[in-house]
Each structure stands twice: as structure tokens, then as C-alpha cells.
């Protein structure tokens, strides 16, 4: 996980930062979901860092979240893969803590779609590299 900050933020040029460094910042968060998701992960990570995030806006999409970060109204904890998503006004900062979550892949075994089969092959390769199970 990483923190998305406005490019004008004083936090944008630093190396890996502890999540606690953002305790006083307003947070833009993903909407609540019954399964928990990104909002729950953010709350748990912030609690482990000794604070509760002060949510100023909730959004249904990460792209919207990042656009709001770019306006400077708050910061957001996002998956590392989002750092590839270039949004004007947004910088991504690595966190000192390693924050991970489960990723579940659900599919129909009878589905023979080439895109699904390619996704499953990729998932198995990634799992093999990480000593996890699928």
C-alpha cells in the first residue's frame, strides 16, 4: 500500500514514511462495503499506527479518490499498483509499514474464456513465487 498525496504536499519528496506521519491529514476513503475492502484495511492500518483516519470524503471509485487527492483536500491509502495511474497533481509515497491484504479470485471452473485462463495462469505464477496457495 502507498499514500497518495497532492504534489504540493510537504510529504511528496520524502522517502518511505510511517503511516503515523499522516495522522493529522484528512483522508479520502473508499465507500464502506459489507466485505470491508480498502476502507477497512485503511482503518486497521491507521489503528495499528495509533490513530483513526479523519475522513473528509468517501467515494465509490479509486479514480475519483485520486482526482480528489490531486485537488489537495486530503490523502488516500491506495494499492501500490495505483502508482501506475497518472493523475495530475498526485504523487505517491511509499509507506514504511508493509500493509497487505488477502486477494480472492472467484471464477467458474467450467468457464473456458481465454482471458480467464490467462488470468488464472498469471495468478498461479504469482502464487508460486510467494509460497501461497490457490
CSV table of C-alpha atoms in Angstrom, one decimal:
chain,number,residue,atom,x,y,z
A,1,UNK,CA,0.0,0.0,0.0
A,2,UNK,CA,1.0,3.6,-0.6
A,3,UNK,CA,-0.2,7.0,0.3
A,4,UNK,CA,-1.5,9.3,-2.5
A,5,UNK,CA,-0.8,13.0,-1.7
A,6,UNK,CA,-1.2,16.2,-3.6
A,7,UNK,CA,2.0,17.2,-5.5
A,8,UNK,CA,2.1,20.4,-3.5
A,9,UNK,CA,2.2,18.4,-0.2
A,10,UNK,CA,5.3,18.7,2.0
A,11,UNK,CA,5.2,14.9,2.2
A,12,UNK,CA,5.7,14.3,-1.5
A,13,UNK,CA,9.5,14.3,-1.7
A,14,UNK,CA,10.3,12.2,1.3
A,15,UNK,CA,11.4,8.5,1.2
A,16,UNK,CA,9.2,5.9,2.9
A,17,UNK,CA,7.2,7.4,5.7
A,18,UNK,CA,5.4,5.8,8.6
A,19,UNK,CA,1.7,5.9,8.3
A,20,UNK,CA,1.5,7.8,11.6
A,21,UNK,CA,3.1,10.8,9.7
A,22,UNK,CA,-0.4,11.2,8.1
A,23,UNK,CA,-2.4,11.2,11.4
A,24,UNK,CA,-3.3,14.9,11.2
A,25,UNK,CA,-4.1,14.8,7.4
A,26,UNK,CA,-7.7,14.5,6.2
A,27,UNK,CA,-8.4,11.2,4.4
A,28,UNK,CA,-10.4,10.5,1.3
A,29,UNK,CA,-11.7,7.0,1.6
A,30,UNK,CA,-13.5,4.3,-0.5
A,31,UNK,CA,-17.1,3.8,0.4
A,32,UNK,CA,-17.9,1.2,3.0
A,33,UNK,CA,-18.5,-2.3,1.7
A,34,UNK,CA,-20.0,-5.3,3.6
A,35,UNK,CA,-16.8,-7.2,2.9
A,36,UNK,CA,-14.7,-4.5,4.4
A,37,UNK,CA,-12.3,-3.8,1.5
A,38,UNK,CA,-10.0,-0.9,1.2
A,39,UNK,CA,-11.8,1.2,3.8
A,40,UNK,CA,-11.5,-1.5,6.4
A,41,UNK,CA,-7.8,-2.0,5.5
A,42,UNK,CA,-7.1,1.7,5.9
A,43,UNK,CA,-8.9,1.8,9.3
A,44,UNK,CA,-7.0,-1.2,10.5
A,45,UNK,CA,-3.6,0.1,9.3
A,46,UNK,CA,-4.2,3.5,10.8
A,47,UNK,CA,-5.3,2.0,14.2
A,48,UNK,CA,-2.1,-0.1,14.2
A,49,UNK,CA,-0.2,3.2,13.7
A,50,UNK,CA,-2.0,4.7,16.6
A,51,UNK,CA,-4.7,6.9,15.1
A,52,UNK,CA,-8.1,6.9,13.4
A,53,UNK,CA,-8.3,8.4,9.9
A,54,UNK,CA,-10.3,11.7,9.8
A,55,UNK,CA,-12.5,11.0,6.7
A,56,UNK,CA,-13.5,14.1,4.8
A,57,UNK,CA,-14.9,12.4,1.7
A,58,UNK,CA,-16.0,8.9,0.6
A,59,UNK,CA,-16.0,7.8,-3.0
A,60,UNK,CA,-17.2,4.8,-5.0
A,61,UNK,CA,-14.1,4.6,-7.2
A,62,UNK,CA,-10.4,4.8,-6.7
A,63,UNK,CA,-10.0,7.0,-9.8
A,64,UNK,CA,-12.3,9.6,-8.1
A,65,UNK,CA,-10.4,9.3,-4.9
A,66,UNK,CA,-7.1,10.1,-6.7
A,67,UNK,CA,-8.7,13.1,-8.5
A,68,UNK,CA,-9.8,14.5,-5.1
A,69,UNK,CA,-6.3,13.9,-3.7
A,70,UNK,CA,-5.0,16.0,-6.6
A,71,UNK,CA,-7.2,18.9,-5.5
A,72,UNK,CA,-5.4,18.9,-2.2
A,73,UNK,CA,-8.4,18.2,0.1
A,74,UNK,CA,-6.8,15.0,1.6
A,75,UNK,CA,-4.6,12.0,1.3
A,76,UNK,CA,-5.6,8.4,0.5
A,77,UNK,CA,-4.2,5.0,1.1
A,78,UNK,CA,-4.1,3.1,-2.2
A,79,UNK,CA,-2.7,-0.2,-3.5
A,80,UNK,CA,0.8,0.1,-4.9
A,81,UNK,CA,-0.5,-0.8,-8.4
A,82,UNK,CA,-2.3,2.5,-8.5
A,83,UNK,CA,1.0,4.4,-8.6
A,84,UNK,CA,1.0,3.5,-12.3
A,85,UNK,CA,-2.2,5.5,-12.7
A,86,UNK,CA,-1.0,9.0,-13.5
A,87,UNK,CA,-3.3,11.7,-12.2
A,88,UNK,CA,-2.4,15.4,-12.5
A,89,UNK,CA,-1.5,16.8,-9.1
A,90,UNK,CA,-1.0,13.5,-7.4
A,91,UNK,CA,2.2,12.0,-6.0
A,92,UNK,CA,2.6,8.5,-4.4
A,93,UNK,CA,4.6,8.0,-1.3
A,94,UNK,CA,5.8,4.6,-0.1
A,95,UNK,CA,4.9,3.6,3.5
A,96,UNK,CA,7.5,2.3,5.9
A,97,UNK,CA,4.9,-0.3,7.1
A,98,UNK,CA,4.2,-3.3,4.9
A,99,UNK,CA,0.4,-3.3,4.6
A,100,UNK,CA,-1.0,-6.4,2.9
A,101,UNK,CA,-4.4,-8.0,2.5
A,102,UNK,CA,-6.0,-11.1,1.1
A,103,UNK,CA,-6.9,-11.2,-2.6
A,104,UNK,CA,-9.6,-13.7,-3.5
A,105,UNK,CA,-10.1,-14.9,-7.1
A,106,UNK,CA,-13.5,-16.4,-7.7
A,107,UNK,CA,-14.4,-18.0,-11.0
A,108,UNK,CA,-16.5,-20.7,-12.6
A,109,UNK,CA,-14.4,-23.8,-13.3
A,110,UNK,CA,-16.4,-24.6,-16.4
A,111,UNK,CA,-15.6,-21.2,-17.9
A,112,UNK,CA,-13.1,-21.6,-20.8
A,113,UNK,CA,-12.8,-18.0,-21.8
A,114,UNK,CA,-9.2,-17.3,-22.9
A,115,UNK,CA,-9.0,-14.1,-20.8
A,116,UNK,CA,-10.0,-16.1,-17.7
A,117,UNK,CA,-7.5,-18.8,-18.4
A,118,UNK,CA,-4.7,-16.3,-18.9
A,119,UNK,CA,-5.6,-14.6,-15.6
A,120,UNK,CA,-5.6,-17.9,-13.8
A,121,UNK,CA,-2.1,-18.8,-15.2
A,122,UNK,CA,-0.8,-15.4,-14.1
A,123,UNK,CA,-2.3,-15.8,-10.6
A,124,UNK,CA,-0.8,-19.3,-10.3
A,125,UNK,CA,2.7,-18.0,-11.3
A,126,UNK,CA,2.4,-15.2,-8.7
A,127,UNK,CA,1.3,-17.6,-6.0
A,128,UNK,CA,4.1,-20.0,-6.8
A,129,UNK,CA,6.6,-17.1,-6.3
A,130,UNK,CA,5.1,-16.2,-3.0
A,131,UNK,CA,4.6,-19.6,-1.4
A,132,UNK,CA,0.9,-19.0,-1.0
A,133,UNK,CA,-1.9,-21.3,-2.0
A,134,UNK,CA,-4.6,-21.1,-4.7
